[in-house]
Structure formats: structure tokens, C-alpha cells
Protein backbone atom coordinates (compact mmCIF):
# COMPACT_ATOMS: atom_id res chain seq x y z
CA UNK A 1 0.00 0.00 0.00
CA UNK A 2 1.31 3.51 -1.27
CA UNK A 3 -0.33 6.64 0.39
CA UNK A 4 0.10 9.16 -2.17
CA UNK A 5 0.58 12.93 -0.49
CA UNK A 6 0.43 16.40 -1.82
CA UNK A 7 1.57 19.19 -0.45
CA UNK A 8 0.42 22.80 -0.36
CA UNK A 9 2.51 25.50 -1.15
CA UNK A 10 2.63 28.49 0.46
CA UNK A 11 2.04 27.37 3.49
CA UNK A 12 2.77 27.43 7.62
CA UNK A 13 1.29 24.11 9.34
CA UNK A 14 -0.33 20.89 8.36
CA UNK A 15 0.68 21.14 4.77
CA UNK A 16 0.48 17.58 3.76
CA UNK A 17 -2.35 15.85 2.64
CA UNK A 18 -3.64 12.49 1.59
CA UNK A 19 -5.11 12.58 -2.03
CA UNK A 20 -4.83 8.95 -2.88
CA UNK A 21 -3.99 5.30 -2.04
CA UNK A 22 -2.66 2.81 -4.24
CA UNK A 23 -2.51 -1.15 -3.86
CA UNK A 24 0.37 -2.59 -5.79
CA UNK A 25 0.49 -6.32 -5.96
CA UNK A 26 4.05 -8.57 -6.45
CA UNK A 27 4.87 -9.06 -10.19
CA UNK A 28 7.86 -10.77 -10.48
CA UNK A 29 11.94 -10.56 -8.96
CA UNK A 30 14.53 -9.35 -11.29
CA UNK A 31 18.49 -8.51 -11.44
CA UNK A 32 17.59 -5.16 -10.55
CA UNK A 33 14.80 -6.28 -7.72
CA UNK A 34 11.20 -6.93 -7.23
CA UNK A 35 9.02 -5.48 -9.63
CA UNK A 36 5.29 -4.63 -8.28
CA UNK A 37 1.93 -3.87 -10.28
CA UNK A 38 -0.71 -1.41 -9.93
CA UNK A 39 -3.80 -3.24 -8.65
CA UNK A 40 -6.47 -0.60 -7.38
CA UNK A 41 -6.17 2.93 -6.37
CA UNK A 42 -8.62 5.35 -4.07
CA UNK A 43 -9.25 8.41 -4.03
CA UNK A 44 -9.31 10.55 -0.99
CA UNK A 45 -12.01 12.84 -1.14
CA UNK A 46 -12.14 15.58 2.34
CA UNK A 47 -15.35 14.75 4.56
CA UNK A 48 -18.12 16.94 4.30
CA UNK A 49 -18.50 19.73 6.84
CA UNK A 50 -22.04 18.47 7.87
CA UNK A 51 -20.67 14.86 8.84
CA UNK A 52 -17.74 16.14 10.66
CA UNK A 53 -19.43 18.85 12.88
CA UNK A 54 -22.94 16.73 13.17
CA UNK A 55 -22.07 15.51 16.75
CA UNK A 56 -21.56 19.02 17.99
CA UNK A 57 -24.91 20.42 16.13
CA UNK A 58 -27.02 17.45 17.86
CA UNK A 59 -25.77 18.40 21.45
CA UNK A 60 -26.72 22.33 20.52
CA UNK A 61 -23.17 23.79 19.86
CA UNK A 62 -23.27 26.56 16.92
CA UNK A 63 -21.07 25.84 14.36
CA UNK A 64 -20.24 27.13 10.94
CA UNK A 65 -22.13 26.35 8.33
CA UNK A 66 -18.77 25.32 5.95
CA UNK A 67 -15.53 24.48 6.27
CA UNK A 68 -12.53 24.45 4.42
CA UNK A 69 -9.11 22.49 4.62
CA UNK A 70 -10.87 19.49 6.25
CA UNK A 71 -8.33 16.99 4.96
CA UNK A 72 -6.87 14.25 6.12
CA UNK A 73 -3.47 14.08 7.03
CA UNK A 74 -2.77 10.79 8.94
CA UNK A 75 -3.06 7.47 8.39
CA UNK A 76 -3.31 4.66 10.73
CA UNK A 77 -3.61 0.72 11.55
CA UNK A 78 -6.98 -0.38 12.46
CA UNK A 79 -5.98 -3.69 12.68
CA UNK A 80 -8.61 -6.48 14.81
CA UNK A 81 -7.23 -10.03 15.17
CA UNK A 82 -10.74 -11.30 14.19
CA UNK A 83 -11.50 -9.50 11.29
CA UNK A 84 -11.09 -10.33 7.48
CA UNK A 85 -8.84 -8.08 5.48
CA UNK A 86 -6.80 -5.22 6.01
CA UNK A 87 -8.25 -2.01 8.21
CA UNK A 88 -6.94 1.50 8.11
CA UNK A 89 -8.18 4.76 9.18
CA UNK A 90 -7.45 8.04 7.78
CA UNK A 91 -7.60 11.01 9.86
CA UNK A 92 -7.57 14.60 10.48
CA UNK A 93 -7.89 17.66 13.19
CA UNK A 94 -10.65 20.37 13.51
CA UNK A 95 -10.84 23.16 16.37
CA UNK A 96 -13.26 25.95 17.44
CA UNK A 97 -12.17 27.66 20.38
CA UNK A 98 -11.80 24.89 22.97
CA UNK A 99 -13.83 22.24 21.15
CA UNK A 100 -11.26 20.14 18.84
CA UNK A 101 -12.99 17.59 16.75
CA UNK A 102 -11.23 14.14 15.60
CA UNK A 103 -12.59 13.11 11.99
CA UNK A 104 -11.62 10.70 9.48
CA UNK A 105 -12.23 7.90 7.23
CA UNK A 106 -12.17 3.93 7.76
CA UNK A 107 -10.58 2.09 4.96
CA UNK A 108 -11.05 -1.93 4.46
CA UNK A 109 -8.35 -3.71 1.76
CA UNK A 110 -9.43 -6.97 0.38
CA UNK A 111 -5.90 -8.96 -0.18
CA UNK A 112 -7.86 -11.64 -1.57
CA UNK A 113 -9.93 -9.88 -4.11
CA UNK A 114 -7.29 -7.44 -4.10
CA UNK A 115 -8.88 -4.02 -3.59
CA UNK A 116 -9.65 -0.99 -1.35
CA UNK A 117 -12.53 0.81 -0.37
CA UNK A 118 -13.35 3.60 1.80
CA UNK A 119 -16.52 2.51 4.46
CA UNK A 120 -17.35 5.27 6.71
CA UNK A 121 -17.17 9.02 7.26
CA UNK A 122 -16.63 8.97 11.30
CA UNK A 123 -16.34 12.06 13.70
CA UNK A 124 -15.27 12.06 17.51
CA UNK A 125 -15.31 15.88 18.90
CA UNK A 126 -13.32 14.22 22.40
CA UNK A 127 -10.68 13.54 19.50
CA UNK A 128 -10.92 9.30 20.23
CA UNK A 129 -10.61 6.72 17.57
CA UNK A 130 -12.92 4.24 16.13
CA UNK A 131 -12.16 1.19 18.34
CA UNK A 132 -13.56 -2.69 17.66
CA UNK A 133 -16.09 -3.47 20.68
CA UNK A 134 -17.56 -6.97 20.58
CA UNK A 135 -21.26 -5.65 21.77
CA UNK A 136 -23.14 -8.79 21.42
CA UNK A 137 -20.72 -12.12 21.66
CA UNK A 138 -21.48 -12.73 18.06
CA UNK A 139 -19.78 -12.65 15.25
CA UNK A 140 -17.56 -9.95 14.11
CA UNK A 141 -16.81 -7.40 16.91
CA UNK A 142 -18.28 -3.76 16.10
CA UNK A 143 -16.85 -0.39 15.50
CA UNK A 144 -17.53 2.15 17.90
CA UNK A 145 -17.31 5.96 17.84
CA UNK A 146 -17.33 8.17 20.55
CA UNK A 147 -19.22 11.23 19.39
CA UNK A 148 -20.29 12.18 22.72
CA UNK A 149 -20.04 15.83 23.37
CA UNK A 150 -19.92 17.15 27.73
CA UNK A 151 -21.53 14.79 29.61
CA UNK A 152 -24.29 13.12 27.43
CA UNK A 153 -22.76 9.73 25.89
CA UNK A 154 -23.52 9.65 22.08
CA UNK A 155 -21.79 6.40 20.91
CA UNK A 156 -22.52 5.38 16.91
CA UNK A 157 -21.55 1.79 16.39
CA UNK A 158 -21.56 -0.28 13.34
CA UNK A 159 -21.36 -3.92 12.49
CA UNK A 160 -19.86 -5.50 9.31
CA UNK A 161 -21.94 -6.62 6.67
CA UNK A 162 -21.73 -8.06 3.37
CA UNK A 163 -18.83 -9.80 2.05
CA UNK A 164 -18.78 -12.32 -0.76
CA UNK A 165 -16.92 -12.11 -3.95
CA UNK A 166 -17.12 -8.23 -4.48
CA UNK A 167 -15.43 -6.20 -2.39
CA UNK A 168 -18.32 -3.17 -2.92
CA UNK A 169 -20.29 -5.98 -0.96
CA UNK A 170 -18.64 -5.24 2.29
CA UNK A 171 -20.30 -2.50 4.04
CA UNK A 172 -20.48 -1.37 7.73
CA UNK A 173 -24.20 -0.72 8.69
CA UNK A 174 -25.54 1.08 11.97
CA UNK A 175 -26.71 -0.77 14.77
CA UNK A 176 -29.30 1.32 17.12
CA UNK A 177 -28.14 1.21 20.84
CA UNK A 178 -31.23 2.07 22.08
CA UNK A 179 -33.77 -0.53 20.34
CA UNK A 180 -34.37 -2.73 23.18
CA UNK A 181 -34.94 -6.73 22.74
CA UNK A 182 -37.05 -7.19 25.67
CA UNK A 183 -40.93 -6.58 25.57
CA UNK A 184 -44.00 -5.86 27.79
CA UNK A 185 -43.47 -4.28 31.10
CA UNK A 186 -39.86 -5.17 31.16
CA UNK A 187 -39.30 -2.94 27.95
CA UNK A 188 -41.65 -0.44 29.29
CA UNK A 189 -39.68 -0.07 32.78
CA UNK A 190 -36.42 -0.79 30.67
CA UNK A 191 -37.51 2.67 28.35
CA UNK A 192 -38.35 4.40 31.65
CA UNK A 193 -35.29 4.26 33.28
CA UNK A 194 -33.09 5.24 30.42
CA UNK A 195 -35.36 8.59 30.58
CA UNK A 196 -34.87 9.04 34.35
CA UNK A 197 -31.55 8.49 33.44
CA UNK A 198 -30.86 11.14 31.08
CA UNK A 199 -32.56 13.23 33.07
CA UNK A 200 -29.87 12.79 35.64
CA UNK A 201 -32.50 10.59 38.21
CA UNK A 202 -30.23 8.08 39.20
CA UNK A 203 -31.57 6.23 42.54
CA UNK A 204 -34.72 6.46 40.41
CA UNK A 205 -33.55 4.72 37.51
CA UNK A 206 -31.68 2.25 39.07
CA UNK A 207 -34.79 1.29 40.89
């Protein structure tokens, strides 16, 4: 995998930027060395303002209405023993006054079907990273992101879906956090004292 940087020029801070990433495959050796082929290149396109600053316009914080130079800048492992494939995450850095938001892009690479393809748009304005999180003992563990903004938890998590023999099939897919499995009175008391809760009842809740 080649990231594939530009720079900009003039410029003070933060100059370098992703604009592609290319997946080059073994060809054959030679006197001179290995030779490798182009296999599949992506293109990095800069989030959209409105995914990047949604978590702070949810919890009420005013925030511009565009942005420019959100692009990414780092790239990381996001590596999980139990998953298929290669994981990255590309990432970059946001502030307003005292509120610094964490964005990026996850990026899955198919060495069997030998491609790449960006998944998700993700944000996290307390600046954590998408992490794996085995929520329900089955399957594939998810990804969760930590959007949460003061004191009010706003976690987005997503499971892996798809698969096959395209690598377009793979997709990650939002699971709702909130949808409860019981039913009756147990999901009415259950809905209850997730409002108490938020409402900052605790002895109440907990009861």
C-alpha cells in the first residue's frame, strides 16, 4: 500500500495531505529487484463539513455552516485479530475555540480480491478513535465511535456486513443502541429508566 501525499505551497502548518492510495500487488523478482503492479487505487475525497461537525450540532453547539481544509493528514492501523482483510483509518484535526474535533475515514483492503474501499465518514469531537467493541458475543466485533459531546454519551456503532466475492459488498451498517430486545413491562420499565436516566434521576432509575 502507497499513500500518495500532496503538499500545499505556500504554506505554515499541516501542509500535507492524503489525495490517494494505491494497492500494488508482487509481479515478479529481477536482477535489478522486485518489480510490483498497480492493482487498485482510491481516491481521498475531504469529509463533508455536515458529517464532521454533526455531533456538535445534535448536542446544541453553533457551528459554521462550511468548512474548508478538512483533509486528512494521517493514516493509521486499524488492525482487529478477528476481522477479514486489512483495516486503516485516515484522519484529520478540527478546532473551534476549545472544542477540537477528531474526523476521518475507515478504509477496508481486500488482499484476496485485491482491492480498497473507503466505508465510513466517522467524527469524535473528544478527538478518540474508532475502536472494535464486541457488543453482542457474536460474530464480528463492532466499530464504535465516541461522538459524545460534555456529559451526554452519544456512541454510533456499526457492524460489518456483506462480504462475498465483491469487495463493494462489504459494508459497515448502523446498529441502534437504544432498540431494546425485551418486551411488555420489562421494555416499558427498561424505556423508563433510560429517561430518568438522562434526566440525571439516578436512585430512580436504578430502581
Amino acid at each position: 500500500l502507497l499513500p500518495v501525499w500532496e503538499v500545499r505551497s505556500p504554506c505554515s502548518q499541516a501542509c500535507r495531505h492524503l489525495v490517494a492510495l494505491r494497492l500494488y500487488g508482487y509481479h515478479r523478482s529481477t536482477p535489478e529487484g522486485d518489480e510490483f503492479q498497480a492493482i487498485d487505487t482510491l481516491s481521498i475525497q475531504a469529509p463533508a463539513a455536515a458529517t464532521v461537525l454533526s455531533p456538535l450540532a445534535r448536542a446544541g453547539v453553533e457551528v459554521p455552516t462550511s468548512l474548508d481544509g478538512l483533509a486528512l493528514r494521517d493514516l493509521r492501523p486499524l488492525d482487529q485479530p478477528d476481522l477479514p482483510g486489512v483495516w486503516l483509518t485516515l484522519s484529520g484535526s478540527w478546532r473551534q475555540g476549545a472544542q477540537p474535533v477528531l474526523y476521518g475515514q475507515v478504509v477496508y483492503i481486500d488482499p484476496r480480491l485485491l482491492g480498497l474501499r473507503s466505508l465510513l465518514t466517522w467524527s469524535s469531537p473528544n478527538r478518540q478513535w474508532p475502536t472494535w467493541v464486541d457488543l453482542d458475543q457474536q460474530g464480528f466485533p463492532e466499530l464504535v465511535v465516541n461522538q459524545s459531546v460534555g456529559l451526554e454519551p452519544d456512541l454510533q456503532a456499526y457492524t460489518l456486513a456483506g462480504g462475498g466475492n465483491s469487495i463493494f459488498a462489504q459494508r459497515l451498517v448502523a446498529v441502534d443502541l437504544l432498540k431494546g430486545v425485551l418486551t411488555g413491562p420489562e421494555q416499558a420499565n427498561y424505556e423508563m429508566a433510560l429517561y430518568l436516566a438522562q434526566n440525571g434521576l439516578w436512585s430512580l432509575a436504578q430502581e
